[in-house]
Amino acid sequence: MGRSRYLRAVHPGPVGGLDPEAPEALLECLTGVSERIGRPAVLIAMDDLSAIAVSRVAPMLRERFRIPHQPDNLPARVADKAELSRLCARWDVPHPETVIPASGAEAAEAAWRLGLPVIAKWSRPWLLPSGADGLRSTMLVHTTAEARRLYERSAEAGSRLLLQRFLPAGPDTDWFFHGAFARGGHPLLAGSGRKELSWPVRTGLTAVGRWLPDPAVEEAGLRLAERLGYQGILDLDFRRDELGCFRLVDFNPRPGAQFRLFTDSAGLDVVQAMYLDLTGQQVPQPSGGPGRVFVAENYALLARLRGGSMPRRPAVVPADPAGPAAASASASSGPGPGAGADQRSVPERAPKRSAERGSVETAWFAADDLLPFLAMLGALLGRGAGKGVRVLRGVPEQGRRTALAVVRAPRQRGRNQTPTGSGGSTGSGGQAARPVPPEASAEPDELVSR
C-alpha cells in the first residue's frame, strides 16, 4: 500500500514494535506523528493490536487526534475470547458452546463432552509469544490428550484456554457484519455479507465475498453495538450451524480486510463515514449497495486453484434507499436491516429476480492506481517461483520428510461403562452428556506416519 498514489506520507511505528500491554512507546510515537502533521488528524486502528493499544493511550491524545470514544478498555474486552463468550451469553447473542477449563483434566473432559474434534482458542491471542512451537491463536483439537497438553501450556500462552464446539464449514455457512457507529452505538453505515471463497480454503481470509442482507446477522451486530455503546468501526464473523442459527465466532474492533465491500452507490464506506462523524460533518444517508462483490485477487486465485469455484453474480433484491439508520435508530426496536438492505421478509439466499446486479470491488486493482496491484502481483509470483525452485531442488519447505499424521478419535472409551463423576451429568438441553474417560491417555490412541 506504500506505493499508492493516494498515500501522502508513511510514518514509522514504535521502536521495537507494538506491545498493547506496554503502550508507552506507541504514545511517544503518535505524539511525534502529530507534531509532524501540525494539526489534529483522524486516527483509525486497522488491526486488533493497534485498536487495543490506541484505546489505552487515547485519553492522552484527545487534543492531537480525533479518536472513536471507547472507554473501559472496550477493544481489549471484545477481542478477549472469554469476555466475548460472556457478553454473548448475557445479551442472548448466539455463540458456539464454549468451555473455559480450570485444569488439564477439565480440558480433556470438556473436549470429550463437546464432541471431538473441538476448536481451541487462547483468550487473548495478542499475548502469544512469537515463534512458540505449536501455539496458534486458533487450533483444531482431535484428541482429549491434545486438549490436556494445550491447557498445560497456558502460562506460556499468557491467557486462558477456551474449547468450543466445532461448527463445520460448508456452502453458505460463513458470514460477516461490518458497521461504523457514532456514540451510543448509532449506526452510520452497516451491512452483512457472505464469504464465498476463503484462503486458506474454508478457514481463512475472505477471497470472495458478497454483500447480502440477512436480518439475523444484522440484528445481532446492531444489538451488540447498541448494548456496548460502541463508537467506531467493527467487523464481526458468524458461522451458521446445522440448524441454520448464525453464531458469532469473532469480534474485531476495527475495519475488516473487505470493508470496501460495504460501499454505497455514492461511494461512502465505513471508514469515510467514521471520518465524517469524527470531524463533526454530516454523514449522508446510505443508499444502495447490497449485491456488491469483493474479490481479493491473489487469494481468490489460490482458492480457485485449490478446487473452489468462482461464484456467479445473482440478481439481488432492490435495496431500500432509506438505509439502516432510518430503518432502525436502535437495535432494540427490531431486526436491523443493515446498510441499504431490503426490509421485506424475503430470504436473501433466495432473492427475487431483478435486472440490478452488484458491482465488483477488487482489493488490489484500480485503473487509476496500478502500482499496488503490480507490487502484489510481483510478490505473489516471487513466492510461487521460490517454492518451485525448492521443489525442483528436492528440498520441500518443511524439510525432506513429510509426515501425515492420522489420529483416530478415542476408542469410545466409557461409552459402555457406567458414567462416573461429571461424565454422567445431564446437559442443559436435557440430554445426557457424552461420558468422559476417568483417565484420558497422555498420548493419541494411534499415530500413523507415511
XYZ file of C-alpha atoms in Angstrom:
450
model
C 0.000 0.000 0.000
C 3.008 2.272 0.402
C 3.135 2.518 -3.403
C -0.346 4.023 -3.783
C -0.514 7.446 -5.395
C -3.153 8.411 -2.819
C -0.848 7.817 0.156
C 0.689 11.131 1.163
C 3.162 10.007 3.829
C 4.257 6.950 5.811
C 5.228 7.396 9.467
C 7.431 4.778 11.188
C 5.885 2.815 14.026
C 7.139 2.450 17.610
C 10.746 1.383 18.036
C 10.798 -2.290 18.951
C 7.278 -2.939 17.669
C 3.811 -2.579 19.167
C 3.057 -4.019 22.598
C -0.541 -3.343 23.729
C 0.418 -4.287 27.297
C 3.037 -1.503 27.339
C 1.665 1.233 25.056
C 4.022 3.987 26.209
C 6.151 3.550 23.073
C 3.034 3.989 20.926
C 2.108 7.155 22.820
C 5.547 8.611 22.159
C 5.383 7.574 18.502
C 1.936 9.092 17.898
C 2.899 12.292 19.677
C 5.767 12.658 17.224
C 3.486 11.940 14.262
C 1.044 14.591 15.480
C 3.810 17.181 15.734
C 4.920 16.429 12.180
C 1.362 16.725 10.845
C 0.857 20.005 12.703
C -2.908 19.793 13.183
C -5.483 17.321 14.577
C -5.897 14.186 12.465
C -8.334 11.266 12.456
C -6.828 8.083 13.927
C -8.378 4.735 12.976
C -6.703 1.490 14.064
C -6.519 -1.135 11.318
C -5.742 -4.263 13.366
C -6.631 -5.683 16.780
C -3.272 -4.923 18.413
C -3.429 -1.295 17.311
C -7.058 -0.937 18.422
C -6.238 -2.248 21.903
C -3.111 -0.131 22.284
C -4.700 3.071 20.925
C -7.662 2.768 23.302
C -5.249 2.662 26.260
C -3.447 5.878 25.278
C -6.451 7.685 23.766
C -7.095 9.934 26.823
C -3.611 11.412 26.369
C -4.138 12.039 22.656
C -7.551 13.752 22.585
C -6.057 17.135 21.689
C -3.943 15.697 18.896
C -6.218 13.144 17.216
C -9.886 12.515 16.550
C -10.364 9.022 18.010
C -13.571 6.979 18.499
C -14.666 7.093 22.138
C -14.134 3.563 23.506
C -13.908 3.691 27.303
C -13.231 0.917 29.820
C -10.667 -0.797 27.612
C -13.503 -1.794 25.258
C -11.410 -3.100 22.298
C -9.483 -5.463 24.582
C -12.729 -6.688 26.164
C -14.396 -7.643 22.888
C -11.184 -9.072 21.403
C -10.827 -11.283 24.507
C -12.476 -14.592 23.519
C -13.533 -15.417 27.088
C -15.094 -11.997 27.658
C -16.864 -12.180 24.286
C -18.389 -15.519 25.269
C -19.664 -13.954 28.499
C -21.145 -10.945 26.686
C -22.919 -13.189 24.178
C -24.485 -15.211 26.998
C -25.501 -12.040 28.823
C -27.197 -10.446 25.803
C -28.564 -13.602 24.186
C -26.360 -13.454 21.102
C -25.917 -16.979 19.656
C -22.346 -18.213 20.185
C -20.705 -21.641 19.860
C -20.902 -23.674 23.066
C -17.755 -22.723 24.980
C -15.938 -24.171 27.991
C -13.089 -22.497 29.896
C -11.336 -25.376 31.694
C -9.615 -24.866 35.040
C -7.299 -27.880 34.793
C -5.867 -30.317 32.305
C -8.400 -32.937 33.370
C -11.256 -30.490 32.805
C -9.852 -29.673 29.361
C -9.842 -33.370 28.420
C -13.351 -33.824 29.826
C -14.692 -30.765 28.006
C -13.194 -31.864 24.690
C -14.886 -35.256 25.042
C -18.217 -33.758 26.085
C -18.299 -31.133 23.304
C -17.570 -33.816 20.728
C -14.222 -34.259 19.002
C -12.813 -32.503 17.131
C -13.158 -29.216 19.023
C -11.881 -25.695 18.443
C -9.224 -24.474 20.883
C -8.609 -20.725 21.273
C -6.446 -18.617 23.520
C -8.473 -15.943 25.248
C -6.016 -13.125 24.460
C -4.187 -14.150 21.298
C -2.144 -10.954 21.215
C -0.213 -12.254 24.234
C 1.045 -15.371 22.445
C 4.856 -15.413 22.264
C 6.186 -15.071 18.739
C 7.687 -18.235 17.322
C 6.267 -20.527 20.016
C 6.116 -24.044 18.598
C 2.564 -25.421 18.459
C 0.871 -22.301 19.876
C -1.539 -20.636 17.486
C -4.472 -18.385 18.226
C -6.989 -20.976 16.958
C -6.454 -24.722 16.555
C -8.480 -27.836 15.786
C -8.052 -30.406 18.573
C -8.643 -34.074 17.703
C -7.976 -35.888 20.996
C -8.534 -35.391 24.698
C -4.790 -35.783 25.275
C -4.133 -32.888 22.900
C -6.583 -30.708 24.834
C -4.843 -31.621 28.098
C -1.405 -30.762 26.691
C -2.636 -27.408 25.388
C -4.017 -26.465 28.791
C -0.675 -27.269 30.388
C 0.868 -24.548 28.174
C -1.497 -21.820 29.420
C 1.259 -19.998 31.317
C 3.405 -19.955 28.193
C 0.470 -18.704 26.089
C -0.232 -15.862 28.529
C -4.027 -16.291 28.711
C -6.793 -18.793 29.334
C -7.622 -21.703 27.036
C -11.132 -21.934 25.570
C -12.671 -25.006 23.977
C -15.595 -24.548 21.590
C -17.904 -26.913 19.787
C -16.713 -27.340 16.215
C -19.067 -25.911 13.585
C -18.232 -27.500 10.229
C -17.749 -25.220 7.242
C -19.796 -25.578 4.089
C -21.638 -23.601 1.441
C -23.463 -20.598 2.883
C -22.041 -21.016 6.410
C -19.561 -18.134 6.782
C -20.995 -14.629 7.138
C -19.721 -11.289 8.388
C -21.045 -7.940 9.554
C -19.391 -4.548 9.122
C -20.505 -1.312 10.675
C -19.468 2.240 11.506
C -21.123 3.616 14.641
C -21.442 7.027 16.249
C -21.622 7.484 20.030
C -24.154 5.278 21.739
C -23.962 2.587 19.067
C -25.922 4.615 16.491
C -25.327 3.039 13.036
C -23.875 5.299 10.352
C -23.379 2.558 7.766
C -23.754 -1.185 8.323
C -24.358 -4.378 6.415
C -23.966 -8.146 6.351
C -22.230 -10.305 3.791
C -21.382 -13.871 2.907
C -17.921 -15.332 2.429
C -17.997 -17.307 -0.807
C -14.307 -18.191 -1.128
C -11.588 -18.035 1.512
C -7.848 -18.578 1.737
C -6.769 -20.878 3.265
C -9.796 -22.787 1.992
C -12.759 -22.862 4.439
C -10.819 -21.307 7.315
C -9.023 -18.168 6.215
C -9.454 -14.641 4.943
C -12.187 -13.591 2.559
C -11.079 -14.226 -1.014
C -14.518 -13.545 -2.495
C -17.394 -12.036 -0.525
C -20.819 -10.660 -1.335
C -22.956 -8.006 0.397
C -26.158 -9.863 1.251
C -28.627 -8.527 3.806
C -29.577 -11.105 6.428
C -31.877 -9.998 9.265
C -30.422 -12.383 11.859
C -26.803 -11.346 11.269
C -27.647 -7.642 11.125
C -29.849 -7.731 14.223
C -27.080 -9.412 16.221
C -24.487 -6.879 15.075
C -26.688 -3.864 15.751
C -27.717 -5.208 19.152
C -24.115 -5.752 20.257
C -23.096 -2.261 19.166
C -26.034 -0.681 20.989
C -25.522 -2.653 24.229
C -21.814 -1.829 24.251
C -22.410 1.815 23.367
C -19.832 1.153 20.670
C -18.335 4.051 18.727
C -16.030 3.187 15.866
C -15.764 0.503 13.206
C -16.292 -3.186 13.887
C -16.044 -6.431 11.933
C -17.946 -9.490 13.183
C -17.621 -13.081 11.937
C -20.518 -15.546 12.078
C -20.879 -19.220 11.232
C -24.239 -20.816 10.512
C -24.709 -24.127 12.314
C -26.538 -27.270 11.204
C -29.874 -25.830 12.371
C -29.459 -22.562 10.473
C -28.573 -20.454 13.538
C -25.922 -17.784 12.985
C -23.366 -17.943 15.806
C -20.890 -15.151 16.495
C -17.358 -16.555 16.423
C -15.198 -13.412 16.382
C -15.381 -9.693 17.198
C -12.768 -7.446 15.589
C -12.806 -3.841 16.924
C -11.521 -2.350 13.660
C -12.208 -2.439 9.891
C -12.100 -5.842 8.247
C -9.939 -6.562 5.222
C -13.038 -6.495 2.990
C -14.528 -3.262 4.394
C -14.706 -1.706 0.909
C -17.365 -4.270 0.035
C -19.770 -2.150 2.075
C -19.726 0.925 -0.165
C -22.998 2.552 -1.118
C -23.968 3.899 -4.537
C -22.401 7.286 -3.723
C -19.027 5.738 -2.757
C -19.478 6.016 1.033
C -17.775 3.236 3.034
C -17.417 2.636 6.773
C -14.037 4.407 7.053
C -15.313 7.509 5.255
C -18.472 7.507 7.377
C -16.321 7.326 10.537
C -14.126 10.189 9.304
C -17.135 12.418 8.677
C -18.593 11.655 12.102
C -15.318 12.255 13.981
C -14.770 15.583 12.211
C -18.284 16.826 13.009
C -19.601 16.597 9.454
C -22.958 15.283 8.351
C -22.866 11.620 7.263
C -25.037 11.163 4.142
C -27.901 8.703 4.310
C -26.619 5.431 2.741
C -28.298 4.369 -0.491
C -27.901 1.133 -2.424
C -25.063 -1.334 -2.068
C -26.370 -4.911 -1.490
C -25.258 -7.258 -4.242
C -21.731 -5.864 -4.459
C -18.906 -8.415 -4.689
C -15.437 -8.142 -3.123
C -12.515 -10.021 -4.708
C -9.012 -10.269 -3.237
C -7.297 -11.234 -6.483
C -4.338 -13.142 -5.028
C -6.371 -15.139 -2.506
C -9.203 -15.785 -4.977
C -6.733 -17.252 -7.480
C -5.167 -19.531 -4.875
C -8.566 -20.655 -3.579
C -9.735 -21.343 -7.123
C -6.642 -23.420 -7.867
C -7.339 -25.488 -4.744
C -10.699 -26.531 -6.114
C -13.054 -23.689 -5.260
C -15.372 -22.234 -7.869
C -15.757 -18.559 -8.554
C -19.319 -17.599 -7.597
C -21.738 -16.229 -10.118
C -23.320 -12.855 -9.587
C -27.034 -13.435 -8.965
C -29.665 -10.774 -9.253
C -30.391 -9.104 -5.940
C -33.490 -7.640 -4.395
C -33.575 -3.862 -4.948
C -32.327 -2.098 -1.847
C -34.328 0.203 0.322
C -32.880 3.657 -0.376
C -33.571 4.704 3.220
C -30.659 2.610 4.534
C -30.153 1.186 8.038
C -30.060 4.386 10.031
C -33.574 5.342 9.010
C -34.914 1.828 9.411
C -33.593 1.270 12.928
C -32.305 4.004 15.165
C -31.565 1.307 17.760
C -31.244 -2.449 17.576
C -33.846 -2.981 20.259
C -36.674 -1.754 18.035
C -36.442 -4.841 15.869
C -34.189 -6.618 13.403
C -31.819 -4.121 11.828
C -31.755 -4.399 8.051
C -28.181 -3.137 7.599
C -26.915 -0.650 5.083
C -29.212 -0.378 2.133
C -30.931 -3.651 2.994
C -34.340 -4.646 1.753
C -36.790 -4.567 4.669
C -39.212 -7.089 3.205
C -39.255 -10.560 4.723
C -37.708 -12.231 1.681
C -34.898 -14.703 2.465
C -31.824 -13.226 0.841
C -30.443 -16.630 -0.045
C -33.340 -16.965 -2.487
C -33.757 -13.403 -3.796
C -36.310 -12.269 -6.292
C -35.209 -11.732 -9.854
C -34.147 -8.251 -10.762
C -32.204 -6.574 -13.518
C -29.952 -4.920 -10.926
C -26.559 -6.603 -10.476
C -23.881 -5.875 -7.931
C -20.612 -4.223 -8.899
C -17.217 -5.785 -8.158
C -14.747 -4.241 -5.698
C -11.206 -5.536 -6.194
C -8.754 -5.481 -3.323
C -5.699 -4.515 -5.379
C -6.544 -3.491 -8.926
C -7.554 0.090 -9.682
C -7.221 1.557 -13.156
C -6.091 4.930 -11.768
C -3.639 3.457 -9.215
C -1.829 0.417 -10.646
C 1.312 0.270 -8.515
C -0.220 -1.573 -5.505
C -1.615 -4.245 -7.845
C 1.707 -4.651 -9.642
C 3.562 -4.892 -6.319
C 1.133 -7.581 -5.092
C 1.491 -9.483 -8.380
C 5.280 -9.357 -8.179
C 5.258 -10.625 -4.599
C 2.826 -13.436 -5.487
C 4.896 -14.569 -8.472
C 8.088 -14.296 -6.436
C 6.762 -16.563 -3.701
C 5.497 -19.031 -6.289
C 8.852 -19.087 -8.071
C 10.651 -19.602 -4.773
C 8.517 -22.604 -3.899
C 9.001 -24.017 -7.387
C 12.781 -23.783 -7.084
C 12.719 -25.565 -3.727
C 10.608 -28.381 -5.173
C 12.895 -28.756 -8.187
C 15.897 -28.975 -5.867
C 14.142 -31.706 -3.915
C 14.050 -29.702 -0.696
C 10.457 -29.168 0.458
C 9.896 -26.052 2.517
C 9.160 -28.028 5.672
C 12.071 -30.473 5.225
C 12.757 -33.662 3.310
C 10.426 -35.870 5.324
C 6.719 -35.140 5.073
C 4.595 -36.923 7.639
C 0.863 -37.249 7.526
C -0.485 -37.871 10.991
C -3.796 -39.653 11.084
C -5.175 -39.604 14.611
C -8.113 -41.762 15.497
C -10.776 -40.432 17.820
C -10.681 -42.072 21.275
C -11.922 -45.643 21.105
C -15.374 -44.920 22.514
C -13.929 -45.467 25.962
C -16.531 -45.339 28.682
C -19.464 -45.495 26.282
C -20.453 -48.927 27.546
C -19.366 -48.176 31.085
C -21.342 -46.611 33.872
C -20.570 -42.868 33.753
C -18.709 -41.529 36.740
C -18.269 -38.004 38.043
C -19.196 -35.236 35.702
C -19.236 -37.634 32.780
C -22.655 -38.870 33.888
C -24.280 -35.470 34.304
C -27.127 -34.241 32.181
C -26.612 -31.222 29.932
C -28.783 -28.136 29.849
C -30.752 -29.484 26.921
C -31.964 -32.482 28.927
C -29.777 -34.973 27.043
C -27.103 -36.991 28.755
C -23.634 -35.603 28.209
C -21.050 -37.758 26.475
C -19.237 -39.937 29.034
C -15.680 -38.959 29.821
C -12.926 -41.480 30.433
C -11.734 -41.277 34.060
C -8.121 -41.084 32.929
C -7.542 -39.760 29.421
C -4.387 -41.090 27.857
C -1.470 -38.695 27.680
C -0.873 -39.704 24.053
C -3.093 -40.149 20.954
C -4.563 -43.610 20.563
C -2.771 -44.255 17.310
C -0.391 -42.303 15.136
C 0.370 -43.401 11.601
C 3.098 -41.659 9.596
C 3.640 -42.222 5.935
